[in-house]
Amino acid sequence: MTNYLTPLLAAVLFAGAGASSTAAAEPPTSKPAVSGASVSAAPAGTSSNAAAPRFTQAPGGSLTFSFMQGGAESHGSFRQFTTELGYDEKNPAAGSLKVTVQIASLDTQDKDRDESLAGVDLFDSKKYPTAQYVASSFAKRADGSLEAVGKLTLRGVTRDLRLPLRIQNAAGGVELSGEVTIKRLDFGVGQGEWKSTEMAGDDVKLQYKVPLSRSK
Protein backbone atom coordinates (compact mmCIF):
# COMPACT_ATOMS: atom_id res chain seq x y z
CA MET A 1 0.00 0.00 0.00
CA THR A 2 1.04 3.58 -0.42
CA ASN A 3 2.36 4.78 2.87
CA TYR A 4 0.98 8.24 3.47
CA LEU A 5 -0.26 9.95 6.55
CA THR A 6 -2.95 12.45 7.03
CA PRO A 7 -2.91 15.30 9.31
CA LEU A 8 -5.58 17.17 10.44
CA LEU A 9 -7.28 20.94 10.82
CA ALA A 10 -6.95 21.58 11.88
CA ALA A 11 -7.30 21.28 11.94
CA VAL A 12 -7.24 21.88 12.48
CA LEU A 13 -6.70 24.99 11.24
CA PHE A 14 -6.13 28.68 8.66
CA ALA A 15 -4.97 29.75 4.85
CA GLY A 16 -5.38 32.38 2.18
CA ALA A 17 -8.43 31.82 0.03
CA GLY A 18 -11.74 31.68 1.88
CA ALA A 19 -13.99 28.68 1.34
CA SER A 20 -17.43 27.38 2.00
CA SER A 21 -18.03 27.07 5.73
CA THR A 22 -20.27 24.02 5.55
CA ALA A 23 -20.54 22.63 9.09
CA ALA A 24 -19.09 19.19 9.83
CA ALA A 25 -21.41 16.27 10.47
CA GLU A 26 -22.93 16.20 13.96
CA PRO A 27 -20.30 14.37 16.00
CA PRO A 28 -20.50 12.25 19.13
CA THR A 29 -19.29 13.70 22.39
CA SER A 30 -15.95 12.29 23.44
CA LYS A 31 -13.02 12.74 25.80
CA PRO A 32 -10.40 15.52 25.49
CA ALA A 33 -7.61 14.89 23.01
CA VAL A 34 -5.21 17.62 24.01
CA SER A 35 -4.92 19.25 27.39
CA GLY A 36 -3.37 22.67 27.79
CA ALA A 37 -1.14 24.09 30.47
CA SER A 38 -2.68 25.38 33.68
CA VAL A 39 -4.77 28.46 33.13
CA SER A 40 -5.94 31.42 35.14
CA ALA A 41 -9.30 33.12 35.15
CA ALA A 42 -10.00 36.46 33.50
CA PRO A 43 -8.86 39.53 35.47
CA ALA A 44 -11.18 40.63 38.26
CA GLY A 45 -13.82 43.08 37.17
CA THR A 46 -14.06 41.80 33.57
CA SER A 47 -17.07 40.07 32.08
CA SER A 48 -16.72 37.04 29.83
CA ASN A 49 -20.13 37.95 28.35
CA ALA A 50 -19.02 41.34 27.03
CA ALA A 51 -18.92 41.57 23.24
CA ALA A 52 -15.38 41.50 21.87
CA PRO A 53 -14.25 43.26 18.65
CA ARG A 54 -14.73 41.04 15.60
CA PHE A 55 -12.14 40.07 12.98
CA THR A 56 -12.37 38.06 9.75
CA GLN A 57 -9.67 36.31 7.74
CA ALA A 58 -7.64 38.38 5.29
CA PRO A 59 -5.51 37.07 2.36
CA GLY A 60 -2.00 35.79 2.96
CA GLY A 61 -2.36 33.29 5.80
CA SER A 62 -1.23 29.69 6.09
CA LEU A 63 -2.28 26.46 7.79
CA THR A 64 0.38 23.77 7.49
CA PHE A 65 0.96 20.34 9.01
CA SER A 66 3.85 17.95 9.50
CA PHE A 67 4.13 14.30 10.51
CA MET A 68 6.58 11.43 10.57
CA GLN A 69 6.43 8.99 7.66
CA GLY A 70 8.92 6.17 7.21
CA GLY A 71 11.29 7.80 9.69
CA ALA A 72 11.31 11.16 7.90
CA GLU A 73 9.28 14.32 8.44
CA SER A 74 6.66 15.07 5.77
CA HIS A 75 4.79 18.32 5.19
CA GLY A 76 1.55 19.61 3.70
CA SER A 77 -1.00 22.39 3.93
CA PHE A 78 -4.69 23.23 3.65
CA ARG A 79 -5.37 25.78 0.93
CA GLN A 80 -8.95 26.71 1.78
CA PHE A 81 -10.37 27.69 5.14
CA THR A 82 -12.13 30.54 6.89
CA THR A 83 -11.40 32.15 10.26
CA GLU A 84 -13.58 34.31 12.51
CA LEU A 85 -12.13 35.84 15.67
CA GLY A 86 -13.59 37.80 18.57
CA TYR A 87 -10.84 39.38 20.64
CA ASP A 88 -10.42 42.13 23.23
CA GLU A 89 -6.90 42.27 24.67
CA LYS A 90 -8.29 43.83 27.86
CA ASN A 91 -10.74 40.97 28.33
CA PRO A 92 -9.46 37.76 26.70
CA ALA A 93 -12.08 35.63 28.46
CA ALA A 94 -14.64 37.19 26.11
CA GLY A 95 -12.75 35.88 23.08
CA SER A 96 -14.10 33.45 20.50
CA LEU A 97 -12.69 31.61 17.50
CA LYS A 98 -14.25 29.66 14.64
CA VAL A 99 -12.16 28.00 11.93
CA THR A 100 -13.65 25.92 9.11
CA VAL A 101 -11.27 23.90 6.91
CA GLN A 102 -12.12 22.40 3.53
CA ILE A 103 -10.57 18.93 3.71
CA ALA A 104 -10.38 18.48 -0.07
CA SER A 105 -8.04 21.48 -0.23
CA LEU A 106 -5.18 19.51 1.39
CA ASP A 107 -1.96 19.71 -0.59
CA THR A 108 1.15 17.59 -0.07
CA GLN A 109 2.65 18.30 -3.50
CA ASP A 110 1.77 14.74 -4.56
CA LYS A 111 -1.54 14.03 -6.34
CA ASP A 112 -1.64 10.32 -5.50
CA ARG A 113 -0.92 10.98 -1.84
CA ASP A 114 -3.59 13.69 -1.68
CA GLU A 115 -6.16 11.27 -3.13
CA SER A 116 -5.17 8.64 -0.56
CA LEU A 117 -5.53 11.10 2.31
CA ALA A 118 -8.98 12.11 1.10
CA GLY A 119 -10.09 8.45 0.87
CA VAL A 120 -12.52 6.57 3.10
CA ASP A 121 -9.83 5.08 5.38
CA LEU A 122 -8.32 8.46 6.17
CA PHE A 123 -10.16 11.81 5.99
CA ASP A 124 -13.14 10.45 4.01
CA SER A 125 -13.62 13.95 2.59
CA LYS A 126 -16.77 13.08 0.64
CA LYS A 127 -18.63 12.13 3.82
CA TYR A 128 -16.90 14.70 6.04
CA PRO A 129 -16.00 17.64 3.75
CA THR A 130 -14.98 20.02 6.51
CA ALA A 131 -13.13 20.11 9.81
CA GLN A 132 -14.11 22.78 12.30
CA TYR A 133 -12.68 24.31 15.45
CA VAL A 134 -14.97 26.36 17.69
CA ALA A 135 -13.97 28.13 20.92
CA SER A 136 -16.21 30.35 23.04
CA SER A 137 -13.57 31.70 25.42
CA PHE A 138 -9.84 32.33 25.80
CA ALA A 139 -7.69 31.75 28.87
CA LYS A 140 -4.22 32.72 30.03
CA ARG A 141 -1.70 29.94 30.45
CA ALA A 142 0.78 29.73 33.32
CA ASP A 143 3.41 31.48 31.20
CA GLY A 144 1.05 34.38 30.40
CA SER A 145 0.32 33.34 26.81
CA LEU A 146 -3.22 32.80 25.50
CA GLU A 147 -5.08 29.68 24.47
CA ALA A 148 -8.51 29.17 22.99
CA VAL A 149 -10.76 26.81 24.97
CA GLY A 150 -12.82 24.89 22.45
CA LYS A 151 -13.55 21.75 20.45
CA LEU A 152 -12.20 20.31 17.22
CA THR A 153 -14.51 18.29 14.98
CA LEU A 154 -12.76 16.08 12.43
CA ARG A 155 -14.11 13.10 10.51
CA GLY A 156 -17.32 13.18 12.57
CA VAL A 157 -15.51 13.08 15.93
CA THR A 158 -15.48 16.01 18.36
CA ARG A 159 -12.86 16.40 21.08
CA ASP A 160 -11.79 19.15 23.46
CA LEU A 161 -8.76 21.08 22.28
CA ARG A 162 -6.92 23.98 23.90
CA LEU A 163 -5.35 25.89 21.03
CA PRO A 164 -2.27 28.05 21.78
CA LEU A 165 -2.64 31.56 20.34
CA ARG A 166 -0.34 34.47 19.70
CA ILE A 167 -2.32 37.57 18.70
CA GLN A 168 -0.41 40.64 17.55
CA ASN A 169 -1.65 43.97 16.27
CA ALA A 170 -1.23 44.43 12.52
CA ALA A 171 -2.28 46.96 9.90
CA GLY A 172 -6.06 46.93 9.68
CA GLY A 173 -6.46 44.25 12.33
CA VAL A 174 -4.44 41.49 14.01
CA GLU A 175 -2.32 38.46 13.17
CA LEU A 176 -3.05 35.12 14.84
CA SER A 177 -0.37 32.42 14.99
CA GLY A 178 0.71 29.34 16.90
CA GLU A 179 1.11 25.58 16.74
CA VAL A 180 -0.46 22.53 18.34
CA THR A 181 -0.03 18.76 18.08
CA ILE A 182 -2.99 16.41 17.75
CA LYS A 183 -3.24 12.64 17.38
CA ARG A 184 -4.89 11.57 14.14
CA LEU A 185 -6.17 8.26 15.55
CA ASP A 186 -8.15 10.13 18.25
CA PHE A 187 -10.32 11.37 15.39
CA GLY A 188 -10.50 8.09 13.47
CA VAL A 189 -8.16 9.33 10.75
CA GLY A 190 -6.74 5.93 9.96
CA GLN A 191 -8.97 2.89 9.48
CA GLY A 192 -7.97 -0.66 8.62
CA GLU A 193 -4.26 -0.86 7.79
CA TRP A 194 -3.93 2.87 8.44
CA LYS A 195 -4.41 2.31 12.17
CA SER A 196 -0.80 1.16 12.28
CA THR A 197 1.74 3.82 13.25
CA GLU A 198 4.77 1.86 12.02
CA MET A 199 5.05 3.84 8.79
CA ALA A 200 2.78 6.82 9.52
CA GLY A 201 3.04 8.49 12.91
CA ASP A 202 0.05 9.28 15.12
CA ASP A 203 1.23 12.80 16.04
CA VAL A 204 0.41 15.60 13.60
CA LYS A 205 1.76 19.10 14.20
CA LEU A 206 -0.39 21.99 12.98
CA GLN A 207 1.11 25.44 12.45
CA TYR A 208 -0.97 28.51 11.64
CA LYS A 209 -0.31 32.12 10.81
CA VAL A 210 -3.39 34.10 9.81
CA PRO A 211 -3.92 37.84 9.23
CA LEU A 212 -7.38 39.11 10.16
CA SER A 213 -9.13 42.39 9.36
CA ARG A 214 -11.31 44.29 11.84
CA SER A 215 -14.96 43.83 10.91
CA LYS A 216 -16.94 47.02 10.25
PDB file of N, CA and C in Angstrom, residues 149-209:
ATOM      1  N   VAL A 149     -10.164  27.963  24.295  1.00  0.00           N
ATOM      2  CA  VAL A 149     -10.757  26.805  24.968  1.00  0.00           C
ATOM      3  C   VAL A 149     -11.941  26.359  24.121  1.00  0.00           C
ATOM      4  N   GLY A 150     -11.766  25.274  23.367  1.00  0.00           N
ATOM      5  CA  GLY A 150     -12.823  24.893  22.446  1.00  0.00           C
ATOM      6  C   GLY A 150     -12.797  23.428  22.068  1.00  0.00           C
ATOM      7  N   LYS A 151     -13.422  23.119  20.920  1.00  0.00           N
ATOM      8  CA  LYS A 151     -13.553  21.747  20.453  1.00  0.00           C
ATOM      9  C   LYS A 151     -13.202  21.668  18.967  1.00  0.00           C
ATOM     10  N   LEU A 152     -12.519  20.595  18.610  1.00  0.00           N
ATOM     11  CA  LEU A 152     -12.195  20.307  17.217  1.00  0.00           C
ATOM     12  C   LEU A 152     -13.065  19.149  16.737  1.00  0.00           C
ATOM     13  N   THR A 153     -13.723  19.353  15.601  1.00  0.00           N
ATOM     14  CA  THR A 153     -14.512  18.289  14.980  1.00  0.00           C
ATOM     15  C   THR A 153     -13.824  17.880  13.681  1.00  0.00           C
ATOM     16  N   LEU A 154     -13.477  16.604  13.594  1.00  0.00           N
ATOM     17  CA  LEU A 154     -12.761  16.083  12.435  1.00  0.00           C
ATOM     18  C   LEU A 154     -13.250  14.672  12.161  1.00  0.00           C
ATOM     19  N   ARG A 155     -13.624  14.414  10.925  1.00  0.00           N
ATOM     20  CA  ARG A 155     -14.111  13.102  10.506  1.00  0.00           C
ATOM     21  C   ARG A 155     -15.267  12.614  11.382  1.00  0.00           C
ATOM     22  N   GLY A 156     -16.143  13.536  11.780  1.00  0.00           N
ATOM     23  CA  GLY A 156     -17.315  13.181  12.571  1.00  0.00           C
ATOM     24  C   GLY A 156     -17.057  12.959  14.046  1.00  0.00           C
ATOM     25  N   VAL A 157     -15.863  13.251  14.513  1.00  0.00           N
ATOM     26  CA  VAL A 157     -15.510  13.083  15.926  1.00  0.00           C
ATOM     27  C   VAL A 157     -15.179  14.442  16.514  1.00  0.00           C
ATOM     28  N   THR A 158     -15.743  14.738  17.681  1.00  0.00           N
ATOM     29  CA  THR A 158     -15.478  16.007  18.357  1.00  0.00           C
ATOM     30  C   THR A 158     -14.718  15.761  19.655  1.00  0.00           C
ATOM     31  N   ARG A 159     -13.635  16.509  19.844  1.00  0.00           N
ATOM     32  CA  ARG A 159     -12.855  16.400  21.078  1.00  0.00           C
ATOM     33  C   ARG A 159     -12.430  17.791  21.556  1.00  0.00           C
ATOM     34  N   ASP A 160     -12.272  17.894  22.880  1.00  0.00           N
ATOM     35  CA  ASP A 160     -11.792  19.149  23.460  1.00  0.00           C
ATOM     36  C   ASP A 160     -10.379  19.426  22.964  1.00  0.00           C
ATOM     37  N   LEU A 161     -10.104  20.697  22.712  1.00  0.00           N
ATOM     38  CA  LEU A 161      -8.760  21.085  22.284  1.00  0.00           C
ATOM     39  C   LEU A 161      -8.466  22.500  22.755  1.00  0.00           C
ATOM     40  N   ARG A 162      -7.410  22.655  23.517  1.00  0.00           N
ATOM     41  CA  ARG A 162      -6.922  23.983  23.902  1.00  0.00           C
ATOM     42  C   ARG A 162      -5.879  24.397  22.871  1.00  0.00           C
ATOM     43  N   LEU A 163      -6.163  25.486  22.174  1.00  0.00           N
ATOM     44  CA  LEU A 163      -5.346  25.893  21.033  1.00  0.00           C
ATOM     45  C   LEU A 163      -4.470  27.094  21.407  1.00  0.00           C
ATOM     46  N   PRO A 164      -3.157  26.925  21.462  1.00  0.00           N
ATOM     47  CA  PRO A 164      -2.272  28.053  21.782  1.00  0.00           C
ATOM     48  C   PRO A 164      -2.409  29.167  20.751  1.00  0.00           C
ATOM     49  N   LEU A 165      -2.459  30.416  21.222  1.00  0.00           N
ATOM     50  CA  LEU A 165      -2.643  31.562  20.337  1.00  0.00           C
ATOM     51  C   LEU A 165      -1.630  32.655  20.644  1.00  0.00           C
ATOM     52  N   ARG A 166      -1.118  33.238  19.582  1.00  0.00           N
ATOM     53  CA  ARG A 166      -0.344  34.468  19.698  1.00  0.00           C
ATOM     54  C   ARG A 166      -1.066  35.494  18.825  1.00  0.00           C
ATOM     55  N   ILE A 167      -1.549  36.569  19.436  1.00  0.00           N
ATOM     56  CA  ILE A 167      -2.316  37.574  18.703  1.00  0.00           C
ATOM     57  C   ILE A 167      -1.569  38.898  18.781  1.00  0.00           C
ATOM     58  N   GLN A 168      -1.161  39.394  17.618  1.00  0.00           N
ATOM     59  CA  GLN A 168      -0.405  40.642  17.547  1.00  0.00           C
ATOM     60  C   GLN A 168      -1.153  41.657  16.699  1.00  0.00           C
ATOM     61  N   ASN A 169      -1.042  42.915  17.068  1.00  0.00           N
ATOM     62  CA  ASN A 169      -1.654  43.971  16.269  1.00  0.00           C
ATOM     63  C   ASN A 169      -0.961  44.053  14.915  1.00  0.00           C
ATOM     64  N   ALA A 170      -1.747  44.297  13.873  1.00  0.00           N
ATOM     65  CA  ALA A 170      -1.231  44.431  12.516  1.00  0.00           C
ATOM     66  C   ALA A 170      -2.057  45.490  11.804  1.00  0.00           C
ATOM     67  N   ALA A 171      -1.579  45.932  10.656  1.00  0.00           N
ATOM     68  CA  ALA A 171      -2.279  46.958   9.896  1.00  0.00           C
ATOM     69  C   ALA A 171      -3.693  46.497   9.555  1.00  0.00           C
ATOM     70  N   GLY A 172      -4.677  47.256   9.991  1.00  0.00           N
ATOM     71  CA  GLY A 172      -6.060  46.931   9.685  1.00  0.00           C
ATOM     72  C   GLY A 172      -6.675  45.844  10.536  1.00  0.00           C
ATOM     73  N   GLY A 173      -5.908  45.309  11.497  1.00  0.00           N
ATOM     74  CA  GLY A 173      -6.463  44.247  12.326  1.00  0.00           C
ATOM     75  C   GLY A 173      -5.419  43.586  13.207  1.00  0.00           C
ATOM     76  N   VAL A 174      -5.376  42.253  13.176  1.00  0.00           N
ATOM     77  CA  VAL A 174      -4.444  41.494  14.006  1.00  0.00           C
ATOM     78  C   VAL A 174      -3.896  40.313  13.210  1.00  0.00           C
ATOM     79  N   GLU A 175      -2.848  39.688  13.737  1.00  0.00           N
ATOM     80  CA  GLU A 175      -2.325  38.456  13.171  1.00  0.00           C
ATOM     81  C   GLU A 175      -2.367  37.386  14.251  1.00  0.00           C
ATOM     82  N   LEU A 176      -2.939  36.247  13.919  1.00  0.00           N
ATOM     83  CA  LEU A 176      -3.048  35.124  14.839  1.00  0.00           C
ATOM     84  C   LEU A 176      -2.073  34.033  14.398  1.00  0.00           C
ATOM     85  N   SER A 177      -1.325  33.467  15.344  1.00  0.00           N
ATOM     86  CA  SER A 177      -0.371  32.418  14.991  1.00  0.00           C
ATOM     87  C   SER A 177      -0.183  31.463  16.158  1.00  0.00           C
ATOM     88  N   GLY A 178       0.425  30.323  15.863  1.00  0.00           N
ATOM     89  CA  GLY A 178       0.707  29.343  16.896  1.00  0.00           C
ATOM     90  C   GLY A 178       0.896  27.961  16.310  1.00  0.00           C
ATOM     91  N   GLU A 179       0.999  26.967  17.186  1.00  0.00           N
ATOM     92  CA  GLU A 179       1.108  25.584  16.741  1.00  0.00           C
ATOM     93  C   GLU A 179       0.570  24.667  17.831  1.00  0.00           C
ATOM     94  N   VAL A 180       0.076  23.513  17.403  1.00  0.00           N
ATOM     95  CA  VAL A 180      -0.456  22.525  18.337  1.00  0.00           C
ATOM     96  C   VAL A 180      -0.266  21.147  17.722  1.00  0.00           C
ATOM     97  N   THR A 181      -0.147  20.138  18.558  1.00  0.00           N
ATOM     98  CA  THR A 181      -0.026  18.762  18.080  1.00  0.00           C
ATOM     99  C   THR A 181      -1.268  17.972  18.468  1.00  0.00           C
ATOM    100  N   ILE A 182      -1.856  17.285  17.497  1.00  0.00           N
ATOM    101  CA  ILE A 182      -2.992  16.413  17.754  1.00  0.00           C
ATOM    102  C   ILE A 182      -2.620  14.988  17.352  1.00  0.00           C
ATOM    103  N   LYS A 183      -3.438  14.032  17.764  1.00  0.00           N
ATOM    104  CA  LYS A 183      -3.238  12.640  17.383  1.00  0.00           C
ATOM    105  C   LYS A 183      -4.325  12.249  16.389  1.00  0.00           C
ATOM    106  N   ARG A 184      -3.931  11.862  15.203  1.00  0.00           N
ATOM    107  CA  ARG A 184      -4.890  11.568  14.139  1.00  0.00           C
ATOM    108  C   ARG A 184      -5.839  10.440  14.507  1.00  0.00           C
ATOM    109  N   LEU A 185      -5.346   9.410  15.221  1.00  0.00           N
ATOM    110  CA  LEU A 185      -6.175   8.265  15.555  1.00  0.00           C
ATOM    111  C   LEU A 185      -7.264   8.609  16.562  1.00  0.00           C
ATOM    112  N   ASP A 186      -7.091   9.674  17.338  1.00  0.00           N
ATOM    113  CA  ASP A 186      -8.146  10.126  18.253  1.00  0.00           C
ATOM    114  C   ASP A 186      -9.390  10.545  17.488  1.00  0.00           C
ATOM    115  N   PHE A 187      -9.209  10.911  16.217  1.00  0.00           N
ATOM    116  CA  PHE A 187     -10.323  11.367  15.390  1.00  0.00           C
ATOM    117  C   PHE A 187     -10.712  10.338  14.322  1.00  0.00           C
ATOM    118  N   GLY A 188     -10.174   9.133  14.425  1.00  0.00           N
ATOM    119  CA  GLY A 188     -10.505   8.088  13.468  1.00  0.00           C
ATOM    120  C   GLY A 188      -9.864   8.261  12.107  1.00  0.00           C
ATOM    121  N   VAL A 189      -8.867   9.133  12.021  1.00  0.00           N
ATOM    122  CA  VAL A 189      -8.163   9.328  10.750  1.00  0.00           C
ATOM    123  C   VAL A 189      -7.120   8.223  10.616  1.00  0.00           C
ATOM    124  N   GLY A 190      -7.567   7.113  10.080  1.00  0.00           N
ATOM    125  CA  GLY A 190      -6.737   5.926   9.964  1.00  0.00           C
ATOM    126  C   GLY A 190      -7.553   4.700  10.308  1.00  0.00           C
ATOM    127  N   GLN A 191      -8.185   4.112   9.305  1.00  0.00           N
ATOM    128  CA  GLN A 191      -8.971   2.891   9.481  1.00  0.00           C
ATOM    129  C   GLN A 191      -8.242   1.726   8.804  1.00  0.00           C
ATOM    130  N   GLY A 192      -8.608   0.509   9.211  1.00  0.00           N
ATOM    131  CA  GLY A 192      -7.967  -0.659   8.616  1.00  0.00           C
ATOM    132  C   GLY A 192      -6.463  -0.635   8.814  1.00  0.00           C
ATOM    133  N   GLU A 193      -5.723  -0.830   7.720  1.00  0.00           N
ATOM    134  CA  GLU A 193      -4.263  -0.856   7.793  1.00  0.00           C
ATOM    135  C   GLU A 193      -3.681   0.465   8.279  1.00  0.00           C
ATOM    136  N   TRP A 194      -4.441   1.547   8.072  1.00  0.00           N
ATOM    137  CA  TRP A 194      -3.935   2.865   8.441  1.00  0.00           C
ATOM    138  C   TRP A 194      -3.951   3.121   9.944  1.00  0.00           C
ATOM    139  N   LYS A 195      -4.481   2.164  10.719  1.00  0.00           N
ATOM    140  CA  LYS A 195      -4.410   2.311  12.172  1.00  0.00           C
ATOM    141  C   LYS A 195      -2.996   2.074  12.682  1.00  0.00           C
ATOM    142  N   SER A 196      -2.189   1.414  11.898  1.00  0.00           N
ATOM    143  CA  SER A 196      -0.799   1.160  12.278  1.00  0.00           C
ATOM    144  C   SER A 196      -0.003   2.460  12.237  1.00  0.00           C
ATOM    145  N   THR A 197       0.879   2.629  13.224  1.00  0.00           N
ATOM    146  CA  THR A 197       1.745   3.815  13.255  1.00  0.00           C
ATOM    147  C   THR A 197       3.190   3.465  12.888  1.00  0.00           C
ATOM    148  N   GLU A 198       3.411   2.268  12.358  1.00  0.00           N
ATOM    149  CA  GLU A 198       4.774   1.858  12.018  1.00  0.00           C
ATOM    150  C   GLU A 198       5.373   2.714  10.910  1.00  0.00           C
ATOM    151  N   MET A 199       4.555   3.031   9.904  1.00  0.00           N
ATOM    152  CA  MET A 199       5.048   3.841   8.794  1.00  0.00           C
ATOM    153  C   MET A 199       4.536   5.283   8.845  1.00  0.00           C
ATOM    154  N   ALA A 200       3.371   5.492   9.425  1.00  0.00           N
ATOM    155  CA  ALA A 200       2.778   6.825   9.515  1.00  0.00           C
ATOM    156  C   ALA A 200       2.507   7.136  10.978  1.00  0.00           C
ATOM    157  N   GLY A 201       3.155   8.165  11.502  1.00  0.00           N
ATOM    158  CA  GLY A 201       3.039   8.488  12.911  1.00  0.00           C
ATOM    159  C   GLY A 201       1.649   8.966  13.301  1.00  0.00           C
ATOM    160  N   ASP A 202       1.339   8.834  14.579  1.00  0.00           N
ATOM    161  CA  ASP A 202       0.046   9.280  15.118  1.00  0.00           C
ATOM    162  C   ASP A 202       0.030  10.789  15.333  1.00  0.00           C
ATOM    163  N   ASP A 203       1.154  11.362  15.751  1.00  0.00           N
ATOM    164  CA  ASP A 203       1.228  12.798  16.036  1.00  0.00           C
ATOM    165  C   ASP A 203       1.255  13.620  14.750  1.00  0.00           C
ATOM    166  N   VAL A 204       0.434  14.659  14.723  1.00  0.00           N
ATOM    167  CA  VAL A 204       0.408  15.598  13.604  1.00  0.00           C
ATOM    168  C   VAL A 204       0.529  17.013  14.175  1.00  0.00           C
ATOM    169  N   LYS A 205       1.550  17.735  13.739  1.00  0.00           N
ATOM    170  CA  LYS A 205       1.758  19.100  14.204  1.00  0.00           C
ATOM    171  C   LYS A 205       1.102  20.081  13.232  1.00  0.00           C
ATOM    172  N   LEU A 206       0.258  20.949  13.772  1.00  0.00           N
ATOM    173  CA  LEU A 206      -0.385  21.990  12.981  1.00  0.00           C
ATOM    174  C   LEU A 206       0.253  23.329  13.300  1.00  0.00           C
ATOM    175  N   GLN A 207       0.548  24.101  12.274  1.00  0.00           N
ATOM    176  CA  GLN A 207       1.108  25.444  12.447  1.00  0.00           C
ATOM    177  C   GLN A 207       0.252  26.423  11.654  1.00  0.00           C
ATOM    178  N   TYR A 208      -0.066  27.554  12.271  1.00  0.00           N
ATOM    179  CA  TYR A 208      -0.972  28.507  11.644  1.00  0.00           C
ATOM    180  C   TYR A 208      -0.471  29.943  11.826  1.00  0.00           C
ATOM    181  N   LYS A 209      -0.667  30.721  10.780  1.00  0.00           N
ATOM    182  CA  LYS A 209      -0.308  32.125  10.806  1.00  0.00           C
ATOM    183  C   LYS A 209      -1.331  32.838   9.915  1.00  0.00           C
TER     184      LYS A 209
END
